[in-house]
Coordinates of C-alpha atoms and ligand atoms in Angstrom, one line a residue:
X1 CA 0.0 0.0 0.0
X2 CA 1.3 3.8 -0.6
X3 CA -0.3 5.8 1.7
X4 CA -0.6 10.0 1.6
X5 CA -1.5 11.8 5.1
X6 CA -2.5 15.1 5.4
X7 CA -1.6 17.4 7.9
X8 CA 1.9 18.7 9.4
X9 CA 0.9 18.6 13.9
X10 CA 1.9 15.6 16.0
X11 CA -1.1 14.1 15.4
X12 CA -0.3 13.0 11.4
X13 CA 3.2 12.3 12.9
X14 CA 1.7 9.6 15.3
X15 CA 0.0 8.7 12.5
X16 CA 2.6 8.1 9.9
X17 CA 4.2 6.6 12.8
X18 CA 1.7 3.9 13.2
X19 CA 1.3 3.2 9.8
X20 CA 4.5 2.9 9.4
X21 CA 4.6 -0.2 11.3
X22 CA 2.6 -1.9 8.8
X23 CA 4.2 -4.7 7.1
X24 CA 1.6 -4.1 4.3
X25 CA 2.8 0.0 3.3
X26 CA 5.2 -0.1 0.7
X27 CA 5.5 3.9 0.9
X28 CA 4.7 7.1 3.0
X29 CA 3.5 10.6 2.1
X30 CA 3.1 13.7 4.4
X31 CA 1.9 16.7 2.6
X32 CA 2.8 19.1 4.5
X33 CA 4.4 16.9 7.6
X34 CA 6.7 18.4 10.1
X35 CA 10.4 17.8 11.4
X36 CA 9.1 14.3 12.3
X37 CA 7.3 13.2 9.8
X38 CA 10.3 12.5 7.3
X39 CA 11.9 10.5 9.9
X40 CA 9.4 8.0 10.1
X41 CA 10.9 4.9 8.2
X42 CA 9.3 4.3 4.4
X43 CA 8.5 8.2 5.0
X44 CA 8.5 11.4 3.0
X45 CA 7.4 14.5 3.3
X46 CA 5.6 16.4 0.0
X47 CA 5.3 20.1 -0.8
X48 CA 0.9 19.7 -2.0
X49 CA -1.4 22.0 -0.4
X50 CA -3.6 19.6 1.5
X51 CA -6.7 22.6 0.6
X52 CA -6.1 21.9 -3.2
X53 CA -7.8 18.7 -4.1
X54 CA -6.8 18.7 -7.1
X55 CA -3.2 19.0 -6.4
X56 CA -3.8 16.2 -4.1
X57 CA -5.8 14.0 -6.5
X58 CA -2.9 14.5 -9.2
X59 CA -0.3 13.3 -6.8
X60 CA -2.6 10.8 -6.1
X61 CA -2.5 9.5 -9.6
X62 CA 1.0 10.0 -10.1
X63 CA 2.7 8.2 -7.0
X64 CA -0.1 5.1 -7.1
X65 CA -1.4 6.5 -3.7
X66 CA -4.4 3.7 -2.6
X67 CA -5.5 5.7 0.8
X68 CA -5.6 9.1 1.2
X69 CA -5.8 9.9 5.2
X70 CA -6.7 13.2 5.9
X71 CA -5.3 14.3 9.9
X72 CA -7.3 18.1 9.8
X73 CA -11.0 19.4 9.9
X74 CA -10.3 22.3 7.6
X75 CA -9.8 20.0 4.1
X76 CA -12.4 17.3 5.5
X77 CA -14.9 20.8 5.7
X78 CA -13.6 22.1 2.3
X79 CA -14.9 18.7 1.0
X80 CA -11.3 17.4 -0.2
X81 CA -12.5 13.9 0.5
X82 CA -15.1 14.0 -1.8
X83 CA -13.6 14.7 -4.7
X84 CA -11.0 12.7 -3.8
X85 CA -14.1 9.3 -3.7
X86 CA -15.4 11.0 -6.6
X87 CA -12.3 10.2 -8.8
X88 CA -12.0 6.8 -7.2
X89 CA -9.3 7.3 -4.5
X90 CA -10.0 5.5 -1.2
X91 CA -9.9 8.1 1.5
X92 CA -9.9 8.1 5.5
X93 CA -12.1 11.1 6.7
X94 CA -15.8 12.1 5.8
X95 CA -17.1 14.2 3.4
X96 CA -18.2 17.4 3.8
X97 CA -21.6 16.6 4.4
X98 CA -20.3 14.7 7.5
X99 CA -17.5 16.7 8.2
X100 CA -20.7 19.3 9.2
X101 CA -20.8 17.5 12.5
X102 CA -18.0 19.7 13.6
X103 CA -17.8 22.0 11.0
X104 CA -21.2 23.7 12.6
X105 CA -21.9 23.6 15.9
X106 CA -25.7 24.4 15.1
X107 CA -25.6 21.3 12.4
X108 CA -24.5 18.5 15.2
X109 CA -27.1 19.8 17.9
X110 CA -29.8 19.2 15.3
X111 CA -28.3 16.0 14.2
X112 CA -27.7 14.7 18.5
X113 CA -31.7 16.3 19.2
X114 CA -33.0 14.1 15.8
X115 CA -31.3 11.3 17.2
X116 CA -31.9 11.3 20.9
X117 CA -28.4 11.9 21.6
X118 CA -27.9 13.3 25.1
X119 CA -26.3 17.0 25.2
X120 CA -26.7 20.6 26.1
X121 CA -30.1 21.3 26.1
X122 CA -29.4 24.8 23.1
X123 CA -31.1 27.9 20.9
X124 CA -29.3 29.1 18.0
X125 CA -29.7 32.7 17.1
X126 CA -28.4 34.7 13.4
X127 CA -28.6 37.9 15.2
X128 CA -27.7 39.8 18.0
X129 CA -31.1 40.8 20.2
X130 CA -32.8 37.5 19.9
X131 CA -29.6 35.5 21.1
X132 CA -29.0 38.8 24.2
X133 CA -32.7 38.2 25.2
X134 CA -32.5 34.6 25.6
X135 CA -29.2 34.8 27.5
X136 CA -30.6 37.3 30.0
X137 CA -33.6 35.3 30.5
X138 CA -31.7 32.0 30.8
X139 CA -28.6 33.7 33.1
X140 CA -25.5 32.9 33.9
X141 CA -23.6 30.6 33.8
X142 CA -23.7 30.0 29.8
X143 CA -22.2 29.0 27.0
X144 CA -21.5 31.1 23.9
X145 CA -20.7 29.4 20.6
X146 CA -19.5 30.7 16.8
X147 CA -20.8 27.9 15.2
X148 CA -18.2 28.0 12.5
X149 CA -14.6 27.0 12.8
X150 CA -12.9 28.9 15.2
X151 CA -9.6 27.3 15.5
X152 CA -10.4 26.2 19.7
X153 CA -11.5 29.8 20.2
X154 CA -15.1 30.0 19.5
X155 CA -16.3 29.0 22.3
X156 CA -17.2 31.1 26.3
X157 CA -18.3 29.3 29.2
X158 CA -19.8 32.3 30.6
X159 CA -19.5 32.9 34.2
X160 CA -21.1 36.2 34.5
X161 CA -24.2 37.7 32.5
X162 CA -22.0 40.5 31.2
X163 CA -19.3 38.2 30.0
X164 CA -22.0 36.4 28.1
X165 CA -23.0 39.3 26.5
X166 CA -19.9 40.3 25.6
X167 CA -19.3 37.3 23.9
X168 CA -22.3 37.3 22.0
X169 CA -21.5 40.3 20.6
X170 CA -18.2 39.4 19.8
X171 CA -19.8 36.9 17.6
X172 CA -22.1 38.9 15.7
X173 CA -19.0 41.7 15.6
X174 CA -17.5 39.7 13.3
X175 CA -14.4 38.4 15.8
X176 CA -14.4 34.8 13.9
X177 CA -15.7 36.0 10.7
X178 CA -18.1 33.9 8.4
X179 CA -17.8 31.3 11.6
X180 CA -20.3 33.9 14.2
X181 CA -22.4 35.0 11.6
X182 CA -24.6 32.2 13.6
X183 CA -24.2 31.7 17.3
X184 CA -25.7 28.4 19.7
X185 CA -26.0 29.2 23.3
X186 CA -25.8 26.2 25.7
X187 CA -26.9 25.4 29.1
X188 CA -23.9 25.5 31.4
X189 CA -22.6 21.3 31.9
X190 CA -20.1 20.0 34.6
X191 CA -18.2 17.8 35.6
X192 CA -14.9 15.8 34.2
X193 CA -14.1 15.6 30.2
X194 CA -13.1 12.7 28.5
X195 CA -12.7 11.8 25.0
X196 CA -14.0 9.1 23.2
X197 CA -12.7 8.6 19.6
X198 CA -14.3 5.6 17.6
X199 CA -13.8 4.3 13.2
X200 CA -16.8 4.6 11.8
X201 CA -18.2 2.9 9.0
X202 CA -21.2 2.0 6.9
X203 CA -22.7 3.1 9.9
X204 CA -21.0 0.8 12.8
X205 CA -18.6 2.3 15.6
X206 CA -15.3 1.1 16.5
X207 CA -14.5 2.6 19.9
X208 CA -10.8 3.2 20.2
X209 CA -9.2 3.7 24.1
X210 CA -10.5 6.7 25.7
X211 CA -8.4 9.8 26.8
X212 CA -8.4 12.8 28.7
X213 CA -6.7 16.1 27.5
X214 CA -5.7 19.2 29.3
X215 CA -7.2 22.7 27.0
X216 CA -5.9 24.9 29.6
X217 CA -2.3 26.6 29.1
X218 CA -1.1 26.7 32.6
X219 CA -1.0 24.0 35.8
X220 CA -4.0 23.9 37.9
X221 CA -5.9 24.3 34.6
X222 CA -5.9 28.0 34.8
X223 CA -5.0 30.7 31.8
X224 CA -6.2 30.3 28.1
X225 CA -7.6 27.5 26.3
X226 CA -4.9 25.8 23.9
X227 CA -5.5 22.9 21.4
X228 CA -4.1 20.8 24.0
X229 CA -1.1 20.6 26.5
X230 CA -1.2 16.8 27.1
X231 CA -3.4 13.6 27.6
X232 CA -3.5 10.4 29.0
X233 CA -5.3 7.0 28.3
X234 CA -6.7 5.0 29.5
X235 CA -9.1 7.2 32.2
X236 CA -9.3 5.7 35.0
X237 CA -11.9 7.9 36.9
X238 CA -14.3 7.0 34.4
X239 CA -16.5 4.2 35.4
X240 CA -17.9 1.1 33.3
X241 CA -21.3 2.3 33.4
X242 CA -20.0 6.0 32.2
X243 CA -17.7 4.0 29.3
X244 CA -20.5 1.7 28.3
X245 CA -23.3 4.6 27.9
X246 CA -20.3 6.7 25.8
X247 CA -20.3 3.6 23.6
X248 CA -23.9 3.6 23.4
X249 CA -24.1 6.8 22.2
X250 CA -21.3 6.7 19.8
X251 CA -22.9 3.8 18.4
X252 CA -26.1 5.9 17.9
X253 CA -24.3 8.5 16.2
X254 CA -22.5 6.4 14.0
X255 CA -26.0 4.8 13.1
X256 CA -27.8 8.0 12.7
X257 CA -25.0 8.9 10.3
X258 CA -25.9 6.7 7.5
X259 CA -29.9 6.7 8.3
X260 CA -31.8 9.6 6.5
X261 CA -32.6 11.7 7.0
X262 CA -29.0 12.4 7.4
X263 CA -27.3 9.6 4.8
X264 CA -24.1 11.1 5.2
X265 CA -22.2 7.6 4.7
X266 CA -19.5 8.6 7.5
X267 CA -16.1 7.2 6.8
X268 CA -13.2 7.9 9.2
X269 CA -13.3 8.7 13.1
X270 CA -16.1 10.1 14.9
X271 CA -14.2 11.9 17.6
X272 CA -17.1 12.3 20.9
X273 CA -16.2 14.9 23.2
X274 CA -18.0 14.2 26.6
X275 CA -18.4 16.0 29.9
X276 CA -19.6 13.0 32.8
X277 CA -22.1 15.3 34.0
X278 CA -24.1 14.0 37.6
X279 CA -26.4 12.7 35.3
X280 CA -24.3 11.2 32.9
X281 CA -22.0 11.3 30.1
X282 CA -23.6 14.2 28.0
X283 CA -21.9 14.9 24.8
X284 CA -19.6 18.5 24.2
X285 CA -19.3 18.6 20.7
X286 CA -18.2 16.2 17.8
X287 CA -15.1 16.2 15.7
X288 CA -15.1 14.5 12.4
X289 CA -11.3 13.4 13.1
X290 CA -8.8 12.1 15.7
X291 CA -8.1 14.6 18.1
X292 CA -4.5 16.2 18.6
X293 CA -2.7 15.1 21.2
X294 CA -5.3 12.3 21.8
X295 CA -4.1 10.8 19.2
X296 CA -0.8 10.3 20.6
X297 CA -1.4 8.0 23.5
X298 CA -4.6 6.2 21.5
X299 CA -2.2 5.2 18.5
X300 CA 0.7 4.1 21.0
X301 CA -1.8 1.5 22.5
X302 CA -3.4 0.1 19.4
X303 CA -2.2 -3.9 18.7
X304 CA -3.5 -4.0 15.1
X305 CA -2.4 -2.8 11.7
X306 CA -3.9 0.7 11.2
X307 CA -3.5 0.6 7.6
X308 CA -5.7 -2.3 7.8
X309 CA -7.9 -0.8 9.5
X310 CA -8.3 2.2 8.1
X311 CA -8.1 0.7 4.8
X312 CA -11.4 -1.2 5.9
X313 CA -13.1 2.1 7.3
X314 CA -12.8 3.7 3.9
X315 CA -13.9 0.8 2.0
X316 CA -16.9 0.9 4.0
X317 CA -16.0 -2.7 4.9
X318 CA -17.2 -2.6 8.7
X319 CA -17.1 -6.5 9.3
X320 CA -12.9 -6.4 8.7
X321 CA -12.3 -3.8 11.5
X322 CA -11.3 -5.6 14.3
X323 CA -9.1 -3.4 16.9
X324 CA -6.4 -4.9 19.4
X325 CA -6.0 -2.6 22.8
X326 CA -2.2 -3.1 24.5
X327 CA -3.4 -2.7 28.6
X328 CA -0.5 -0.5 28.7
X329 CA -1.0 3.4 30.1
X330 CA 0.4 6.1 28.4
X331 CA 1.0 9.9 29.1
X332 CA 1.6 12.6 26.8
X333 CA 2.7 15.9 27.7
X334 CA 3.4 18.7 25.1
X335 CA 6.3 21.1 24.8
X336 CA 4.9 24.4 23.5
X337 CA 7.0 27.8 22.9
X338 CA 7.2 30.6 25.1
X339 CA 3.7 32.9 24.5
X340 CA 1.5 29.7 23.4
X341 CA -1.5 30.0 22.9
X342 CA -0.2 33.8 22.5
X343 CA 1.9 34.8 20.3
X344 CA 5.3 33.3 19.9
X345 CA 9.1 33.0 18.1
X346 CA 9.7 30.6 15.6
X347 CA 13.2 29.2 14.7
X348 CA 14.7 27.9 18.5
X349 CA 17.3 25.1 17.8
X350 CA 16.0 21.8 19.4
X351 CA 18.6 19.5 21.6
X352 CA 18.0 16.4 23.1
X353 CA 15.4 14.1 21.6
X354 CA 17.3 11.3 20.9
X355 CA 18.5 10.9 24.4
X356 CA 14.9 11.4 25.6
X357 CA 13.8 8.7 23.0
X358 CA 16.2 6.1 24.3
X359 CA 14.5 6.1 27.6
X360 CA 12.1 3.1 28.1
X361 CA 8.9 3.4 26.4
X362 CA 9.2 6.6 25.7
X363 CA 8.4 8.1 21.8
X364 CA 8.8 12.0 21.0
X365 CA 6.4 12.6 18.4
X366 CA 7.0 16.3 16.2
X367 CA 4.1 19.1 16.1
X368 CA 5.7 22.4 15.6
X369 CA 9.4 21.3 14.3
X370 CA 11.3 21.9 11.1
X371 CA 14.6 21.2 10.1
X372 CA 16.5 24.6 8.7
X373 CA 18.8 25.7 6.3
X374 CA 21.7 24.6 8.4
X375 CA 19.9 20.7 8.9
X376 CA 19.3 21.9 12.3
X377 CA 15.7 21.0 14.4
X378 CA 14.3 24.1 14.8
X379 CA 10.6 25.0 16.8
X380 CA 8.3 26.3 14.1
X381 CA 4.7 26.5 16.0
X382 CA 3.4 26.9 19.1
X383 CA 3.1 23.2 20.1
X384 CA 6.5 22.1 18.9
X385 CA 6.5 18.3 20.2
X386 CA 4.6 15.6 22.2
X387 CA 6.7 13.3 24.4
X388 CA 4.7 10.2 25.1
X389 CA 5.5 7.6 27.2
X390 CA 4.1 4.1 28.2
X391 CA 4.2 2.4 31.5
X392 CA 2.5 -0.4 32.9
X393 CA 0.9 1.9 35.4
X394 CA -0.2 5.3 35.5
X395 CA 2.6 6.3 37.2
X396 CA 5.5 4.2 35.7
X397 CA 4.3 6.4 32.4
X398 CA 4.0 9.6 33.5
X399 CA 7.2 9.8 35.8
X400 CA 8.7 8.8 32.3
X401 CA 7.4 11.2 30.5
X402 CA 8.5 13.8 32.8
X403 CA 12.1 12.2 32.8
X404 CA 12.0 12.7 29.1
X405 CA 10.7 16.2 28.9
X406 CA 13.5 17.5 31.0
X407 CA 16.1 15.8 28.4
X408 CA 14.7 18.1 25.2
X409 CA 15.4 21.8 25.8
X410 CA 14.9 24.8 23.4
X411 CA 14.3 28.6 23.9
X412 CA 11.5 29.2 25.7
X413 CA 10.6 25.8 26.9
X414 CA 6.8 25.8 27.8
X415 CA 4.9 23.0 29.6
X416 CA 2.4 21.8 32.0
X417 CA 3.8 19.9 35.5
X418 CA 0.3 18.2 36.4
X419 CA -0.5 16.5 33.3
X420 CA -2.6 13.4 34.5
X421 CA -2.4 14.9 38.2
X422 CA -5.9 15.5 39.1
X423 CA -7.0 11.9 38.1
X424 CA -4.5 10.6 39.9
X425 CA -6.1 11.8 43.0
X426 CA -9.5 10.2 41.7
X427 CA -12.7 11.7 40.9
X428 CA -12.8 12.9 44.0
X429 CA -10.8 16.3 42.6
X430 CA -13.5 17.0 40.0
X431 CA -15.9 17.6 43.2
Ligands
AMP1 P1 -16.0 22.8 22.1 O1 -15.2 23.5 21.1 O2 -17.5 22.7 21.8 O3 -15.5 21.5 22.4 O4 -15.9 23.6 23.5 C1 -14.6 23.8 24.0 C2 -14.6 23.6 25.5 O5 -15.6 24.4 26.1 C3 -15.0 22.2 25.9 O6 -13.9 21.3 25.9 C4 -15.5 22.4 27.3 O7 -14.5 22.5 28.2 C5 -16.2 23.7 27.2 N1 -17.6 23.6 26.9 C6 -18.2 23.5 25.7 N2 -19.6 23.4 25.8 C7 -19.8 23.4 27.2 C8 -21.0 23.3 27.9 N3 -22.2 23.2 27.4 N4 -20.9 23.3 29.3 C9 -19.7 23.4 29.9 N5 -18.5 23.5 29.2 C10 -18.6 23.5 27.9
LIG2 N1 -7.6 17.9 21.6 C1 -8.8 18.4 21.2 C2 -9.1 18.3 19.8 O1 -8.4 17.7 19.0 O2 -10.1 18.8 19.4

């Protein structure tokens, strides 16, 4: 099999990564890819702009690619995929159609309220005054949403009344563009967050291991909200009845999906976002991929050949996905630069990865890395890499983790000390 992946963040690297593994891929292609990416064996990385499909297409053709994998939402909402099918090419990601279930917030509540799905109870509002009234008369707390694509930063939990106004009319202001133009407003949830990715095809889900991540910048999950400063997985404050009723409802989804009146014939992961609410796993929002960093301690764990599998998935052959979990645990946490999720400098030289890779279990996957002019590893993003680490407990993992993130060192050096912390001391700290 040659295989082409889309997408240049640690999550295509961890990707590439595990499909790399595969006895059954021949070649590699990362279009963009990072610093990492080119190092995975059977690798290479390939100047095509992933938002061109037909400059993807034509490589396509011309390098005998037989799965496309797309990594980001922004090609899967452009509809890359399906003109990718169209011509013939196998892909892994949905069309656009699908790719709506995260592409607008105010699509996926009406697709979870057609289908029972428990949520936010929500209004959505294309102006101003309607969407002010209703937030007065609902109070705070609240949430404020751009339904669009924000980039992470479309979204206020509202503690005050004037801070959800504020927001609201940031929206309509025009602060995210095209993306406010419409706005949802949701009833306040709480309670712990835990991912749930699953394959889904021909309308059957394949949950994968779940995983918590860490949004907020700084320890104590305080400051801004980031794509992500690490994760862990398995969860362990989550309980069977919590993890059964998420796979309940990811199955419902994933069988809503190819029912009308939807018919969106899904093919790729359904990423479910879920907050364990007192009255029980509700879900936050859907993403029509895998998640970054989730991705990087859900591939690490995965016994089977990915390019099997998600071979399989975009064949729409549901019976041949079978998935292998390793009982292993696994921590990532993520190295940003100085100023992330601010702004930050580019171009810091990169030392020590290979000694941090040589410790036991430990992998260093690439987000925000690029090699330079002078074939140095330099940081070129905010999130610049993702050090995961396995262990055969919780601890064993993250203690390595932490031994390897204090090997790698570059200007500016940003990361979280607590990653996995809080669950550590049981869901007792979510109280
Ligand atoms: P989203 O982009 O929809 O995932 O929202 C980003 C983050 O905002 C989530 O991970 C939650 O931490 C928080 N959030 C979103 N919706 C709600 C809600 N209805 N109640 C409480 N927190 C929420
Ligand atoms: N880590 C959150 C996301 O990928 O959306």
């Amino acid at each position: 099999m040659n295989i082409l992946v889309l997408g240049s963040g640690g999550r295509e690297h961890a990707i590439t990564w595990a499909l790399g593994k595969s006895p059954r891929v021949d070649a590699l292609y990362v279009a963009p890819g990072n610093g990492g990416t080119e190092g995975v064996a059977k690798a290479r990385n390939v100047a095509v702009d992933m938002m061109d499909a037909e400059a993807v297409l034509a490589f396509a053709r011309e390098h005998a690619v037989d799965l496309v994998v797309v990594g980001p939402e922004a090609p899967l909402v452009a509809g890359v995929a399906d003109e990718l099918r169209a011509a013939g090419v196998a892909v892994f990601g949905p069309n656009a159609d699908g790719a709506q279930l995260e592409g607008s917030k105010a699509y996926s509540k009406a697709f979870m309220a057609a289908n029972d799905i428990p949520t936010a109870a929500y209004a959505q509002f294309d102006a101003a005054e309607p969407a002010l009234a209703y937030v007065r008369e609902q109070g705070a707390p609240i949430v404020i949403k751009a339904d669009g694509l924000a980039a992470g930063k479309g979204v206020v939990v509202a503690e005050t009344l004037a801070d959800a106004e504020e927001a609201v009319r940031a929206c309509f202001d025009g602060a995210f563009g095209e993306a406010g133009s419409r706005v949802v407003v949701e009833e306040c949830m709480t309670g712990p967050e835990c991912s749930l990715l699953c394959f889904v095809t021909n309308g059957k889900s394949f949950p994968m291991a779940p995983a918590q991540d860490h949004k907020r910048a700084y320890d104590g999950d305080k400051g801004p909200n980031t794509g992500g400063m690490g994760v862990y997985s398995p969860v362990p404050i989550v309980t069977g009845d919590e993890m059964a009723e998420m796979v309940r409802i990811m199955d419902a989804a994933a069988a809503a999906t190819a029912r009308e009146p939807f018919g969106l014939d899904y093919r790729g992961t359904l990423y479910g976002g879920f907050m364990l609410t007192p009255k029980g796993p509700r879900v936050v929002e859907f993403n029509a991929r895998f998640g970054d960093p989730e991705t990087q301690v859900v591939l690490p764990r995965l016994k089977s050949d990915l390019a099997e599998v998600m071979m399989a998935v975009a064949e729409g052959r549901a019976a041949d996905v079978e998935l292998e979990w390793s009982d292993a645990w696994a921590v990532c946490v993520v190295l940003a630069s100085e100023g992330y999720p601010g702004s930050y400098e580019k171009g810091k030289v990169i030392l020590g990865i290979e000694e941090a890779a040589a410790l036991d279990g430990v992998t260093v996957f690439h987000a925000g890395t690029k090699t330079n002019a002078d074939g140095e590893l330099v940081t070129n993003g905010g999130r610049v890499l993702n050090v995961v680490a396995l262990g055969e407990t919780f601890e064993e993992a993250r203690d390595r983790a932490y031994e390897a993130c204090g090997l790698i060192n570059f200007e500016g050096k940003q990361l979280r000390s607590d990653i996995g912390a809080k669950a550590l001391r049981g869901r007792g700290a979510w109280e």
